[in-house]
Coordinates of N, CA and C and ligand atoms in Angstrom, one line a residue:
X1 N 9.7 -6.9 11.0 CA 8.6 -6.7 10.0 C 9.1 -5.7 9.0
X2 N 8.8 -6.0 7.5 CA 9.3 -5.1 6.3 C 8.3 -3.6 6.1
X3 N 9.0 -3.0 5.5 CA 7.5 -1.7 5.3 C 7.8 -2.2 4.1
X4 N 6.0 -1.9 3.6 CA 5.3 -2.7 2.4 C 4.4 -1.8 2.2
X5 N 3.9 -2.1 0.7 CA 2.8 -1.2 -0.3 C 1.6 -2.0 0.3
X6 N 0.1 -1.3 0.2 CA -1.1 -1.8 0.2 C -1.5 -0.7 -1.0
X7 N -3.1 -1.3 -0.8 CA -3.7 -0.8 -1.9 C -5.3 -0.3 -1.3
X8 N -5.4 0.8 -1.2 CA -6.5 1.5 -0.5 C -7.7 2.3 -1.5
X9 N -8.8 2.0 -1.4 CA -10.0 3.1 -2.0 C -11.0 3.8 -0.9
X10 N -10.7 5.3 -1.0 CA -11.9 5.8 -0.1 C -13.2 5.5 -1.0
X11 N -14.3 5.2 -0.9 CA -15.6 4.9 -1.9 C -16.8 6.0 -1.5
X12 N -17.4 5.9 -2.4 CA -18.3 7.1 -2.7 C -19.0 7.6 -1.7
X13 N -19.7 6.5 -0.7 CA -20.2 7.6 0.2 C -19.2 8.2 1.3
X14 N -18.3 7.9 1.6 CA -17.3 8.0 2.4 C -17.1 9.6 0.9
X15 N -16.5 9.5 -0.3 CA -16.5 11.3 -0.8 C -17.7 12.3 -0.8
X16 N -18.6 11.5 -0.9 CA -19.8 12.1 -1.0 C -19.8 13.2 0.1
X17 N -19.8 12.2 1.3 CA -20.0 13.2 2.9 C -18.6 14.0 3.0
X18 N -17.9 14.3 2.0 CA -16.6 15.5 2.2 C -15.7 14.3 3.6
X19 N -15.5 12.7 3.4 CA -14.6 12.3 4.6 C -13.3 12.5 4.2
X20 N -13.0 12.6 2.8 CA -11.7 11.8 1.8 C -10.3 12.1 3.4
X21 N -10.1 13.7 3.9 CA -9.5 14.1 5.0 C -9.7 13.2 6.1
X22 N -10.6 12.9 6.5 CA -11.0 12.4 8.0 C -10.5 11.0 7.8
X23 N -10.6 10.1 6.6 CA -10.6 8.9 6.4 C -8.6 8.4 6.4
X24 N -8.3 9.5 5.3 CA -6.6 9.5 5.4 C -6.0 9.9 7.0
X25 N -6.8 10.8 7.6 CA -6.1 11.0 9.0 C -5.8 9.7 9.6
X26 N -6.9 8.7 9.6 CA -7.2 7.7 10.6 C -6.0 6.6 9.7
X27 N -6.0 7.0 8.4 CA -4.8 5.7 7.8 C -3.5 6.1 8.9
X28 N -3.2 7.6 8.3 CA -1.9 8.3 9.0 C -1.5 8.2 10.4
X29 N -2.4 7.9 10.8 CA -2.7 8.0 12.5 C -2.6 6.2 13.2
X30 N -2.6 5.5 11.6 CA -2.3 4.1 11.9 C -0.6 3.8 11.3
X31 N 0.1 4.5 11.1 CA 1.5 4.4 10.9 C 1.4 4.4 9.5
X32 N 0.6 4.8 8.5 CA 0.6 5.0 7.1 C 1.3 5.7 6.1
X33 N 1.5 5.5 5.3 CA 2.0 7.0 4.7 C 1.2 6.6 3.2
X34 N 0.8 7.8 3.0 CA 0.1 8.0 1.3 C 1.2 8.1 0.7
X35 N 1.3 7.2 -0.4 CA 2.5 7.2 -2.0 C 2.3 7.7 -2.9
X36 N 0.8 7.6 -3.0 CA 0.4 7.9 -4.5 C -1.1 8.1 -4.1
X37 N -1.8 9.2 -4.8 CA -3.1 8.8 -4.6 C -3.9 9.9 -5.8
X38 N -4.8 9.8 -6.1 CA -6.0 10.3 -7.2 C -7.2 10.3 -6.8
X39 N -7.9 11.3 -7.1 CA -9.5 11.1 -7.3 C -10.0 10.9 -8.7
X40 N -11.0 10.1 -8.9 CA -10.9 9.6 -10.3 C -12.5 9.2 -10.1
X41 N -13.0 9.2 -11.6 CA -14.8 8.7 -11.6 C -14.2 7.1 -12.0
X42 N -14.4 5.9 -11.4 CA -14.0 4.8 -11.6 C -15.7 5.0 -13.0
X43 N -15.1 4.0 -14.2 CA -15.9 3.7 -15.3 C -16.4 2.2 -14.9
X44 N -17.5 1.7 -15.4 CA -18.1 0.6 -15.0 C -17.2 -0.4 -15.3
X45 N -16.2 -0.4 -16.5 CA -15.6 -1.4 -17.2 C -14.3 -1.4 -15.8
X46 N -13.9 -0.3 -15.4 CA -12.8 -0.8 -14.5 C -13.4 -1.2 -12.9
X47 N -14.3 -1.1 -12.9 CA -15.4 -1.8 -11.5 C -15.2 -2.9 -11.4
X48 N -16.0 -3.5 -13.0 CA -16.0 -4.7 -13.3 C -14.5 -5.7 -13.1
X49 N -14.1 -5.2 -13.6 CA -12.2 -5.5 -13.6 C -11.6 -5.9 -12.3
X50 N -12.0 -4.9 -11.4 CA -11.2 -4.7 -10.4 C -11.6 -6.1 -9.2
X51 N -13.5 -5.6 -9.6 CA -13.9 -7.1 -8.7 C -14.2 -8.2 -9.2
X52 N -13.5 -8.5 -10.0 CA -13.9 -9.7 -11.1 C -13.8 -10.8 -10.3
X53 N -13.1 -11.3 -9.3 CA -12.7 -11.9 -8.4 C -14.1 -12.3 -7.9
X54 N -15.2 -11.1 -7.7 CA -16.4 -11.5 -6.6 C -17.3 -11.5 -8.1
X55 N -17.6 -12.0 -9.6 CA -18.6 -11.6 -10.3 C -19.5 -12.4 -10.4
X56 N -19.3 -13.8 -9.6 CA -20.1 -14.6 -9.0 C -20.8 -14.7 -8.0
X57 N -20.6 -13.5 -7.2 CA -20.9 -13.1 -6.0 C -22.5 -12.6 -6.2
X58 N -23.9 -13.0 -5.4 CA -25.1 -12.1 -5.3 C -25.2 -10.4 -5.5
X59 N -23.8 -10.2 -4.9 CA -24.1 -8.3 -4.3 C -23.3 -7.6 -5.9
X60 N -22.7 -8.6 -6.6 CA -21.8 -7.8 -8.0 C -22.6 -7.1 -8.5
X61 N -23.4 -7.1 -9.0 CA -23.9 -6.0 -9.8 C -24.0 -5.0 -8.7
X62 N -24.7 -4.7 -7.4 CA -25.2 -3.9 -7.3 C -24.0 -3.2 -6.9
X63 N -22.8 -4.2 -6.4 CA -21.2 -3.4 -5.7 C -20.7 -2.6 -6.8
X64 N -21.0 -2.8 -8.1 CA -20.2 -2.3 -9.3 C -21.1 -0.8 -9.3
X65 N -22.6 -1.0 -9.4 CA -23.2 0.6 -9.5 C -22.8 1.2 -8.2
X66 N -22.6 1.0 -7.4 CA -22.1 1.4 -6.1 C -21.0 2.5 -6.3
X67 N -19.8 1.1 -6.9 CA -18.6 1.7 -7.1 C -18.0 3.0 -8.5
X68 N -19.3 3.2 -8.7 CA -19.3 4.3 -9.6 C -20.5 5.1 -9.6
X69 N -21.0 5.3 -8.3 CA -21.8 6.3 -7.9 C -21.6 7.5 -8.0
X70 N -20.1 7.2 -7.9 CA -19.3 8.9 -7.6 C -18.0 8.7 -7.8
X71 N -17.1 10.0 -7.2 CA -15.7 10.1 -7.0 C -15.4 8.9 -6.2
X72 N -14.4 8.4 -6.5 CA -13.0 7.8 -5.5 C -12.2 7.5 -5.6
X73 N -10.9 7.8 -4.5 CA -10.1 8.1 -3.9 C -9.4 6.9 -3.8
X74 N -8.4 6.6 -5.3 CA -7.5 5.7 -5.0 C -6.3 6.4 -4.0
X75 N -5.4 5.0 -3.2 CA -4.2 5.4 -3.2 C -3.3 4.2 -2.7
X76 N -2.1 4.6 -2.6 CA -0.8 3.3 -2.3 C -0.8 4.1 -1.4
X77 N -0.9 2.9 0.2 CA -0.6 3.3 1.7 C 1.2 2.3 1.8
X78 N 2.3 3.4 2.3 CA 3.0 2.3 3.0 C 3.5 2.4 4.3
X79 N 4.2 1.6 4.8 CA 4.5 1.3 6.3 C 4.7 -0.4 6.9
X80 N 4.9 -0.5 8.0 CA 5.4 -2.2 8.3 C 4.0 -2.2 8.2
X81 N 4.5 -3.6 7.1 CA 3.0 -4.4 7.4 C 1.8 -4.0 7.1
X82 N 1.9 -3.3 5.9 CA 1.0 -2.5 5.5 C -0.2 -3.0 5.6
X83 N -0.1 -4.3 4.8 CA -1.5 -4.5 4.2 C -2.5 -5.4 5.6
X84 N -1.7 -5.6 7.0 CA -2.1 -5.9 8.1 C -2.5 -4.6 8.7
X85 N -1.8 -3.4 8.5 CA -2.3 -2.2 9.3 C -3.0 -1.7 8.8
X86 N -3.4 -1.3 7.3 CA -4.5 -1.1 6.9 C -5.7 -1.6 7.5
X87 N -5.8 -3.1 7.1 CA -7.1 -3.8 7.6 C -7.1 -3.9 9.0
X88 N -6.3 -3.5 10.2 CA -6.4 -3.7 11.3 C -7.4 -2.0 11.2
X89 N -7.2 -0.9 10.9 CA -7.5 0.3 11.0 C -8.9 0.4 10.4
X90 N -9.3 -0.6 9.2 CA -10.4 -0.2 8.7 C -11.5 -1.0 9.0
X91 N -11.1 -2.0 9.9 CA -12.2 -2.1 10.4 C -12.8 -3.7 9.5
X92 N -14.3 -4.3 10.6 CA -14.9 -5.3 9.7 C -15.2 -5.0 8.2
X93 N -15.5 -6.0 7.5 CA -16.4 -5.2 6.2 C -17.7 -5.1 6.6
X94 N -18.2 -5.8 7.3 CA -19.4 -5.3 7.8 C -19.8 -4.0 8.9
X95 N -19.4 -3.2 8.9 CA -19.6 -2.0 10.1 C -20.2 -2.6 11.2
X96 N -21.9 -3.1 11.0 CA -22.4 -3.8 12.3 C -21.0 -4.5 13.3
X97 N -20.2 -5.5 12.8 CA -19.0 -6.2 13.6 C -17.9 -5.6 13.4
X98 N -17.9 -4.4 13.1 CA -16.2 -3.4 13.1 C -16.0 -2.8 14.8
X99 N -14.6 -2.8 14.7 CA -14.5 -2.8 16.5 C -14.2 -0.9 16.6
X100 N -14.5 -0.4 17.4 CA -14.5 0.4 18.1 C -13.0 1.4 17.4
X101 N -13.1 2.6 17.1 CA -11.8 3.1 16.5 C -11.6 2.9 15.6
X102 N -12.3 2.0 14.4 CA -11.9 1.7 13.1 C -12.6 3.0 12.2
X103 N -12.3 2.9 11.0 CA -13.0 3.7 9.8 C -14.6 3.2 9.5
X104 N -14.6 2.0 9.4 CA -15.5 1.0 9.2 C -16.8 1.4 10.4
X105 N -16.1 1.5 11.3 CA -17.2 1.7 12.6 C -17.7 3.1 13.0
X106 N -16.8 3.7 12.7 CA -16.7 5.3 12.5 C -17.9 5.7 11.2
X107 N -17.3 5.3 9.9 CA -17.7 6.0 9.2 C -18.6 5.4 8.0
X108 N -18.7 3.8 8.3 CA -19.3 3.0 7.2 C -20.8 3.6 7.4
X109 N -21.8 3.3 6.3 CA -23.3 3.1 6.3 C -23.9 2.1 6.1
X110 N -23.0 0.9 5.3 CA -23.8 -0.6 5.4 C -22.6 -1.3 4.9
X111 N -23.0 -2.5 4.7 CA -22.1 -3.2 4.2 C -21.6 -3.3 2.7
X112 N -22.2 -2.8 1.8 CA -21.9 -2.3 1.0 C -21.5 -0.7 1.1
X113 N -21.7 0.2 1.1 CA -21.4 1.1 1.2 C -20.5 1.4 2.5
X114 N -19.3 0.8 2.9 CA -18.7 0.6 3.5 C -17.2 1.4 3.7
X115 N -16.9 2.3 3.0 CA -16.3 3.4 3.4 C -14.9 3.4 2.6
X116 N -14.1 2.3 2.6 CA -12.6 1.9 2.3 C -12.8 0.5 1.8
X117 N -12.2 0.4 0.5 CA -11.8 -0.8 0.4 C -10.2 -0.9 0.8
X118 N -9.6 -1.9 1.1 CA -8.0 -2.8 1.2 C -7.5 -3.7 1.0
X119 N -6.8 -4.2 0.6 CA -5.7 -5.3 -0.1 C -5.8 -6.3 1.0
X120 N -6.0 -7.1 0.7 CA -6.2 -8.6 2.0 C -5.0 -9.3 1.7
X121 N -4.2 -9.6 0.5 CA -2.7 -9.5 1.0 C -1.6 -8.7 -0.1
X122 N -0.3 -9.2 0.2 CA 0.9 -8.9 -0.1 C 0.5 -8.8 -1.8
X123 N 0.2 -9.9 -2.1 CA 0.4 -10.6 -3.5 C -0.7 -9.4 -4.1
X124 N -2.2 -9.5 -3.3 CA -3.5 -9.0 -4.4 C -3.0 -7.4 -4.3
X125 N -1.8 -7.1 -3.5 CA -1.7 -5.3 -2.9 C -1.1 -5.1 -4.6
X126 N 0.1 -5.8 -4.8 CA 0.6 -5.7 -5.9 C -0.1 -5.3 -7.5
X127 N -1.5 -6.4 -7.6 CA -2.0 -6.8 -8.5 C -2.8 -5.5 -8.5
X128 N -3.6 -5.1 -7.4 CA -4.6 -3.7 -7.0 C -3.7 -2.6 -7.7
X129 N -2.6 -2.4 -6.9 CA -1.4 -1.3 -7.5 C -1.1 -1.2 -8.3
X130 N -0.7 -1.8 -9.4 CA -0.8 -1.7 -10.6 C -2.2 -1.5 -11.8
X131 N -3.5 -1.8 -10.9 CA -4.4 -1.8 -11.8 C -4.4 -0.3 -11.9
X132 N -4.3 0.2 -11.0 CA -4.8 2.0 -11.3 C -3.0 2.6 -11.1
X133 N -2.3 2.1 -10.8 CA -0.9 3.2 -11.0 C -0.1 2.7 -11.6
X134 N 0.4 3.8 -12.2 CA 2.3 3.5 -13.0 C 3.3 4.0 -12.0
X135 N 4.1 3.1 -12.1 CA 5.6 3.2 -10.8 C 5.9 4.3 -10.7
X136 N 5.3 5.3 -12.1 CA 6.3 6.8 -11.9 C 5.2 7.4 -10.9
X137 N 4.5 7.1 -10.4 CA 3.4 7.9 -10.2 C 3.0 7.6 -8.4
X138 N 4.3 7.1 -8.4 CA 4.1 6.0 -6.7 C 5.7 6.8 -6.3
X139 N 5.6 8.0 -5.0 CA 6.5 8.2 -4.4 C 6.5 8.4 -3.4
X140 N 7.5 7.2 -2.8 CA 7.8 7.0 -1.6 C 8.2 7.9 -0.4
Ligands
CMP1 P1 -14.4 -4.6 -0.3 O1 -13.3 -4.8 0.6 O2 -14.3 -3.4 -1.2 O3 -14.6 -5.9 -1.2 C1 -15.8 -6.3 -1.8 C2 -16.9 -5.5 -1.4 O4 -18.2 -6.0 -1.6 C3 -16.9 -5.3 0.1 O5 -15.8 -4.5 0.5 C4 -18.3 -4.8 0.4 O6 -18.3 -3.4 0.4 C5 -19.1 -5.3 -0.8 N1 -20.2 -6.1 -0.3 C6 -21.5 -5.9 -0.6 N2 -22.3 -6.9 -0.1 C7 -21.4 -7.8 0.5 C8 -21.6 -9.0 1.2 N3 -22.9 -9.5 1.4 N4 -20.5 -9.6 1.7 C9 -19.3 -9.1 1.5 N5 -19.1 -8.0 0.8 C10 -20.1 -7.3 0.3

């Protein structure tokens, strides 16, 4: 197995409650390594952007005010299999069915407000990684 980039957001209520630490332990603690990361006020227009993917989706408007409630905590996680070890560590998206030991089970409040977003694969890790970083800004 290769070590690979993912693409990780700690989300607002997860900064709100001071997790941004507790949240990266449990990445690091999953064979992770932080490359790059920022705290940043996401703007509606890069919300919009980022989930354009779901803007058909019932929950988009409200995931977009969500996603700019507050601070969050981009970053580039790498390690084998990144973008498998991420989502093995964070858990369901729904908390209610996240298993035991995750971030998601640990530390989500609902399904929207759900703690971490992650890259579901190789290809969207890329596409994520570039929306918020420049290569110079990513070290390994
Ligand atoms: P995320 O991995 O960031 O990708 C899309 C987000 O939409 C998801 O996590 C959830 O936080 C959010 N969301 C809100 N409602 C739903 C829903 N009913 N089904 C799936 N995702 C939802």
């Amino acid at each position: 197995m290769a070590v690979t980039r993912t693409f990780s957001i700690i989300k607002p209520d997860a900064t709100r409650r001071n997790l941004t630490g507790a949240v990266t332990k449990k990445l690091e603690d999953a064979g992770l390594r932080v490359v790059a990361s920022k705290r940043i006020q996401m703007t509606k227009e890069q919300a919009e952007g980022f989930y354009a993917v779901h803007k058909e989706r019932p929950f988009f408007n409200d995931l977009v005010s969500f996603m700019i409630s507050g601070p969050v905590v981009v970053q580039v996680l790498e390690g084998e299999d990144a973008v498998k070890a991420n989502r093995d560590v964070m858990g369901a998206t729904n908390p209610a069915d996240a298993a035991e030991g995750t971030i998601r089970k640990e530390f989500a409040e609902s399904i929207e407000a759900n703690s971490v977003h992650g890259s579901d694969s190789d290809e969207n890790a890329k596409i994520e990684i570039d929306f918020f970083f420049n290569e110079d800004e990513i070290v390994g």
